[in-house]
Tab-separated table of C-alpha atoms in Angstrom:
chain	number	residue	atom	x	y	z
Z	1	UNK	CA	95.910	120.850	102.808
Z	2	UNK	CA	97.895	120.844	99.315
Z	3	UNK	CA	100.710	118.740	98.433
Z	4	UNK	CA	103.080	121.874	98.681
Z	5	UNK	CA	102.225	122.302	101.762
Z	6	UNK	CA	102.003	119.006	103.384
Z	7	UNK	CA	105.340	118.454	102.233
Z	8	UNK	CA	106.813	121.843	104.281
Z	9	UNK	CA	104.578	120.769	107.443
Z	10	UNK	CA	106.548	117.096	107.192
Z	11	UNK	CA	109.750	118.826	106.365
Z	12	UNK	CA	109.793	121.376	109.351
Z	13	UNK	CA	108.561	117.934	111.654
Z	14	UNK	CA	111.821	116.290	109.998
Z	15	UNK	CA	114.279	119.552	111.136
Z	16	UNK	CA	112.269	119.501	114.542
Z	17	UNK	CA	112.986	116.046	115.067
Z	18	UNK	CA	116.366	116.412	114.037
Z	19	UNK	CA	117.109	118.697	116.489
Z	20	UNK	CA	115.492	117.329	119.216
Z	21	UNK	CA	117.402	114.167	118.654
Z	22	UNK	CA	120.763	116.190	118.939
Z	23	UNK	CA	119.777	117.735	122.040
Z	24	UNK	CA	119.301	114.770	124.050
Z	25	UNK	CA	115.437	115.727	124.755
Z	26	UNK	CA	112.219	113.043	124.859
Z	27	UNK	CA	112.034	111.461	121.819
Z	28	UNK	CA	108.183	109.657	120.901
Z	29	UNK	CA	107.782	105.758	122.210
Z	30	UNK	CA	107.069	103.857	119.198
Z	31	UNK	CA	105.717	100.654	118.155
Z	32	UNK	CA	107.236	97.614	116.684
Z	33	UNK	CA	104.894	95.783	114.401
Z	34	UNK	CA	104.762	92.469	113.515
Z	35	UNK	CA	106.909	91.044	110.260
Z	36	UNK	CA	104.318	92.396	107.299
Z	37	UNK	CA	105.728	89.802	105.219
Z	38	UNK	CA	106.712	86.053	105.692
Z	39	UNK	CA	109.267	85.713	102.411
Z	40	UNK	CA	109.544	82.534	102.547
Z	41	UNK	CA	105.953	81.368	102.052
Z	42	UNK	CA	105.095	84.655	100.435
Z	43	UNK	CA	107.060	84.171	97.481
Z	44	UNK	CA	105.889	80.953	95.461
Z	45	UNK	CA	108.672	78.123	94.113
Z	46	UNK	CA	106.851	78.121	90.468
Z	47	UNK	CA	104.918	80.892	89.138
Z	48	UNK	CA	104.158	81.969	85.795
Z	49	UNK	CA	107.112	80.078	82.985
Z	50	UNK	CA	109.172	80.058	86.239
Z	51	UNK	CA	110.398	77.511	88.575
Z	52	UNK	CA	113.180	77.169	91.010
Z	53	UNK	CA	116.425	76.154	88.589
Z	54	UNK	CA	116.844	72.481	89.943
Z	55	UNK	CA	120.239	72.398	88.475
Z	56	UNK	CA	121.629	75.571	90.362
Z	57	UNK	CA	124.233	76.309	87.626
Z	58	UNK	CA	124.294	79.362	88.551
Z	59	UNK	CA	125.835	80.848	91.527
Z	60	UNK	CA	123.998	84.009	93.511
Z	61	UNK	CA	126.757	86.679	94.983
Z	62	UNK	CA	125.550	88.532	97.209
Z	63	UNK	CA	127.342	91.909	97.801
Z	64	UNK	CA	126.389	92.274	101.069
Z	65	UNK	CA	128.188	90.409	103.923
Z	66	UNK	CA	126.776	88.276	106.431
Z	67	UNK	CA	127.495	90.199	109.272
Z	68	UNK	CA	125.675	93.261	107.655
Z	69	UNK	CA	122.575	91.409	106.379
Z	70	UNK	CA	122.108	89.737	110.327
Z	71	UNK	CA	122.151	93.704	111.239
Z	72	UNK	CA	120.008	95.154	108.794
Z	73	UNK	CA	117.124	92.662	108.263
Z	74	UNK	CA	115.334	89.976	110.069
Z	75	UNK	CA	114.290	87.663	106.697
Z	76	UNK	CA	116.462	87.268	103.815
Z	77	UNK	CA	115.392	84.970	101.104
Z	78	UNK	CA	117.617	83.834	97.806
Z	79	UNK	CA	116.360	81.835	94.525
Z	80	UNK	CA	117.079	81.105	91.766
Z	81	UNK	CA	114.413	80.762	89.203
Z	82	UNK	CA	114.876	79.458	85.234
Z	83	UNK	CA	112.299	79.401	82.547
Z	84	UNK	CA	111.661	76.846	79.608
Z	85	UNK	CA	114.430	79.082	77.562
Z	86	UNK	CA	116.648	78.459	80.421
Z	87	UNK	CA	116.970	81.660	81.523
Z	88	UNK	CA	118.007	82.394	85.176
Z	89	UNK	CA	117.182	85.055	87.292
Z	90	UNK	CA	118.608	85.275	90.414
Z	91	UNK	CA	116.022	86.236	93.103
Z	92	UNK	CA	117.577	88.235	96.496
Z	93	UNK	CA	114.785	89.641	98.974
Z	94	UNK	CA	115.619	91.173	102.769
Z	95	UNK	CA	113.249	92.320	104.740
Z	96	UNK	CA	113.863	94.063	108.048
Z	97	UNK	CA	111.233	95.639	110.614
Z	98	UNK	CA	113.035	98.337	111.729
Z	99	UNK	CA	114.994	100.955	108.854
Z	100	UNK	CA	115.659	103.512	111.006
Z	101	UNK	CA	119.013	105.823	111.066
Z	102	UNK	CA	122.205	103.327	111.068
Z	103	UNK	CA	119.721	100.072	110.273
Z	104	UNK	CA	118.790	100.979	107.117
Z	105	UNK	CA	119.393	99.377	104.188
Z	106	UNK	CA	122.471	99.905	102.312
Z	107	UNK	CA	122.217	100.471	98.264
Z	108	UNK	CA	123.430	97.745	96.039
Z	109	UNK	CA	125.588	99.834	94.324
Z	110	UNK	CA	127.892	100.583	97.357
Z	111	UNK	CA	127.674	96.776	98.811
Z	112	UNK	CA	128.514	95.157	94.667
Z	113	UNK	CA	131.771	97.663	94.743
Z	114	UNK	CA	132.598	96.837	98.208
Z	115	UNK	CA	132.771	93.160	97.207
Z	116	UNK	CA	134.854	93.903	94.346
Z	117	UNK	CA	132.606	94.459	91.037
Z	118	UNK	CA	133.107	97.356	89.075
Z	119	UNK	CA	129.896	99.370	88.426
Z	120	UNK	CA	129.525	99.793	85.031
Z	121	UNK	CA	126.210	101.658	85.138
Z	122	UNK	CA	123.633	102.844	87.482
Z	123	UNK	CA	120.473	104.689	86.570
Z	124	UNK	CA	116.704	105.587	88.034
Z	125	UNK	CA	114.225	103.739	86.337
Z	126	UNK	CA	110.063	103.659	86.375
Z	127	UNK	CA	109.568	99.235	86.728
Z	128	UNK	CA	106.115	99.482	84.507
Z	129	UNK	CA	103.977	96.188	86.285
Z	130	UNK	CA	99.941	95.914	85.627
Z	131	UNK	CA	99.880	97.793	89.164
Z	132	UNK	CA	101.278	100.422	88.393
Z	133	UNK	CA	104.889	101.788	87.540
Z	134	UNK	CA	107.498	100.898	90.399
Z	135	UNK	CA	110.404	103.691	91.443
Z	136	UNK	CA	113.178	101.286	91.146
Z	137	UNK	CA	117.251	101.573	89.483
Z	138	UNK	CA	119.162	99.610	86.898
Z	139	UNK	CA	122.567	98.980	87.220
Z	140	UNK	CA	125.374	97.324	85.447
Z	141	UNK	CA	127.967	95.360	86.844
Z	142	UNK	CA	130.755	92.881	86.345
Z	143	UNK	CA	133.235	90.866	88.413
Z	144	UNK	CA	136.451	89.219	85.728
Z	145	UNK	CA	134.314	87.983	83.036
Z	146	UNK	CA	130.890	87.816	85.110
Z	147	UNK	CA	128.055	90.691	83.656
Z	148	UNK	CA	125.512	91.044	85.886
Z	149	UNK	CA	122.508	93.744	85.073
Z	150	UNK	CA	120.722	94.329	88.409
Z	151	UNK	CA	117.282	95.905	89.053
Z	152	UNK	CA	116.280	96.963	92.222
Z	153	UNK	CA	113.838	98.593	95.027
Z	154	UNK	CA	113.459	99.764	98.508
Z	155	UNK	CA	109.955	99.891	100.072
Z	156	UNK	CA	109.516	101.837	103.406
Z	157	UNK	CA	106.632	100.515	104.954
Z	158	UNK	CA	103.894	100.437	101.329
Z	159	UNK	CA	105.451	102.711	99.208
Z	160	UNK	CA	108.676	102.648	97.117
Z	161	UNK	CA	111.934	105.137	97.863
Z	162	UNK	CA	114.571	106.122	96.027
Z	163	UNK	CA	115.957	109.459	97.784
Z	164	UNK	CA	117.166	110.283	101.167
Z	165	UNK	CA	114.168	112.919	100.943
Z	166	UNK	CA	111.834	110.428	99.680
Z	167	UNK	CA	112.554	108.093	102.708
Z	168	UNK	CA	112.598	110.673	105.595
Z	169	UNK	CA	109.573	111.699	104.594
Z	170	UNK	CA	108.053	108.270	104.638
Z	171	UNK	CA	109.758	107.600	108.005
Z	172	UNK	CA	107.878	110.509	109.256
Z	173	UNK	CA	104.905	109.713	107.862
Z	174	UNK	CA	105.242	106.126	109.622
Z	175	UNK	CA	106.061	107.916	112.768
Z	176	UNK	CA	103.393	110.404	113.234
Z	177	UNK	CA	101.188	106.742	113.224
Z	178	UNK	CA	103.682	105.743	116.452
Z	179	UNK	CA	104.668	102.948	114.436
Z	180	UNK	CA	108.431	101.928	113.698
Z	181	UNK	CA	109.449	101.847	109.658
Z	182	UNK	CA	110.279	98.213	108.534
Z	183	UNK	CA	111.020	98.223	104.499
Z	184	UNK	CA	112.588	95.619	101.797
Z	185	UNK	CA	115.148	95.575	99.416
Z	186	UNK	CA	113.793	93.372	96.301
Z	187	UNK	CA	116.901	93.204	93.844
Z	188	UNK	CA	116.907	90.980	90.541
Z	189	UNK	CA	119.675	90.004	88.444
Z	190	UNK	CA	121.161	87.773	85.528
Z	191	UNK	CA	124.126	87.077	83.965
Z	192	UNK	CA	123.640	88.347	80.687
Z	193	UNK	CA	125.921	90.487	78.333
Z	194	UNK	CA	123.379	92.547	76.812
Z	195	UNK	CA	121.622	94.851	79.663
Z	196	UNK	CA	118.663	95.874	77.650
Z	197	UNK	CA	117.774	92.418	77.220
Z	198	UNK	CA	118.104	91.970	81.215
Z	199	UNK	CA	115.818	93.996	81.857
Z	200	UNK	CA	113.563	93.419	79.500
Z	201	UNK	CA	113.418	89.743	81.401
Z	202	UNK	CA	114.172	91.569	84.763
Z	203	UNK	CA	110.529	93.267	84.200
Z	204	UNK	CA	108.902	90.191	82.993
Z	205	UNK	CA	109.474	87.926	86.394
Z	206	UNK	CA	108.356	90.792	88.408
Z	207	UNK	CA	105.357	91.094	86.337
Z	208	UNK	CA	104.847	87.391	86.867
Z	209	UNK	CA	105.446	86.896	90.350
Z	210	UNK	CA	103.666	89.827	91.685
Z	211	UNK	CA	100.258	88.519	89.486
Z	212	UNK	CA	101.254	85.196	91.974
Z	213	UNK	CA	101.514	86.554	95.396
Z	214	UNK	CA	98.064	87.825	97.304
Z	215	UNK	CA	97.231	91.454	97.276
Z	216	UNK	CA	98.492	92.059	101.024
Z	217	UNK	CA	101.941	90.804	99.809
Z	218	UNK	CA	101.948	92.547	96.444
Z	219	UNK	CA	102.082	95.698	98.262
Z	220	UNK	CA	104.359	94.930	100.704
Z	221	UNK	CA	106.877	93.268	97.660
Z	222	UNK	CA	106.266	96.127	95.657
Z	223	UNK	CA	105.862	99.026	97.220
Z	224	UNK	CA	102.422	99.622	95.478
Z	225	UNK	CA	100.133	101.071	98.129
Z	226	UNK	CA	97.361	101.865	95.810
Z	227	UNK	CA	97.422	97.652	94.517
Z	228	UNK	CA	94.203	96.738	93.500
């Protein structure tokens, strides 16, 4: 079957579903798998010309309040990491085994203005990694006289989303395998006046912690099913 037409046969399943849903009629049991990652012990303290910033001069916000994070995921994990230059990148990873409907994750860019920053910029952007290019978005952000470029992901099960298309798809795909999605937001960030240079650094931790984490949690970090 082509691509073209895969992608109608999953569609009409989506509308099907849909309506189903609406009606009140049997809906498919599915399966709750176990956690595919362990953040904690997946991600390593020192990797690469980074180590956890012993000093924790810098403070991570996080946009998102408690009450929503204990909702949407089951694992959160928060670093911060500094290299010999001193540079600190501030590390924020949920992970939550079911992203379905009114559980899924909410995008940064809502949860950083709810909290008060003003969004400055927000763009798609390809993260290039030696694995392969990761559908990710940069945004710019500041709160009084705190800049803070942000790069970010969602993975749906072992692939990266970006759409609302993109990640009803995947949650059909998932489905059809009776299996319940579970995803993870991986967001980096700095506080740094110049974005381009952000990013630029944003790019080089990922690079360097996803050469340190095993292939199984690559994937599931990245969103880079086809991982060596």
């Amino acid at each position: 079957m082509s691509a073209i037409r895969t992608a109608m046969a999953l569609a009409a399943l989506m509308c099907s579903a849909s309506v189903v849903a609406t009606l009140g009629g049997p809906v498919a049991v599915t399966e709750r798998r176990a956690p595919g990652i362990l953040l904690d012990t997946a991600v390593p303290r020192q990797f690469g010309d980074w180590q956890i910033d012993p000093s924790q001069a810098t403070q991570v916000i996080n946009p998102q309040t408690q009450q929503l994070l204990d909702k949407l995921y089951g694992q959160v994990l928060t670093r911060i990491y500094v290299n010999p230059r001193g540079y600190r990148i501030m590390l924020s990873l949920a992970y939550g085994s079911d992203q379905r409907g009114a559980l899924q994750a909410h995008k940064p860019e809502v949860c950083y203005v709810a909290q008060g920053f003003s969004l400055l910029h927000s763009e798609s952007s390809d993260i290039g990694t030696s694995y392969g290019p990761i559908l990710g978005r940069r945004m710019s952000t500041q709160l009084g006289s705190r800049f803070e470029p942000v790069t970010y992901w969602f993975t749906l099960g072992d692939q990266t989303v970006r759409s609302r298309f993109e990640r009803r798809m995947a949650e059909v795909r998932i489905g059809l395998t009776g299996q319940i999605p579970d995803g993870l937001l991986f967001r980096v960030s700095s506080i740094d006046l110049e974005p381009k240079r952000a990013y630029a650094e944003h790019d080089r931790f990922v690079n360097d912690l996803l050469a340190a984490v095993t292939p199984a949690d690559r994937i599931r970090l990245s969103g880079l099913a086809s991982t060596p």
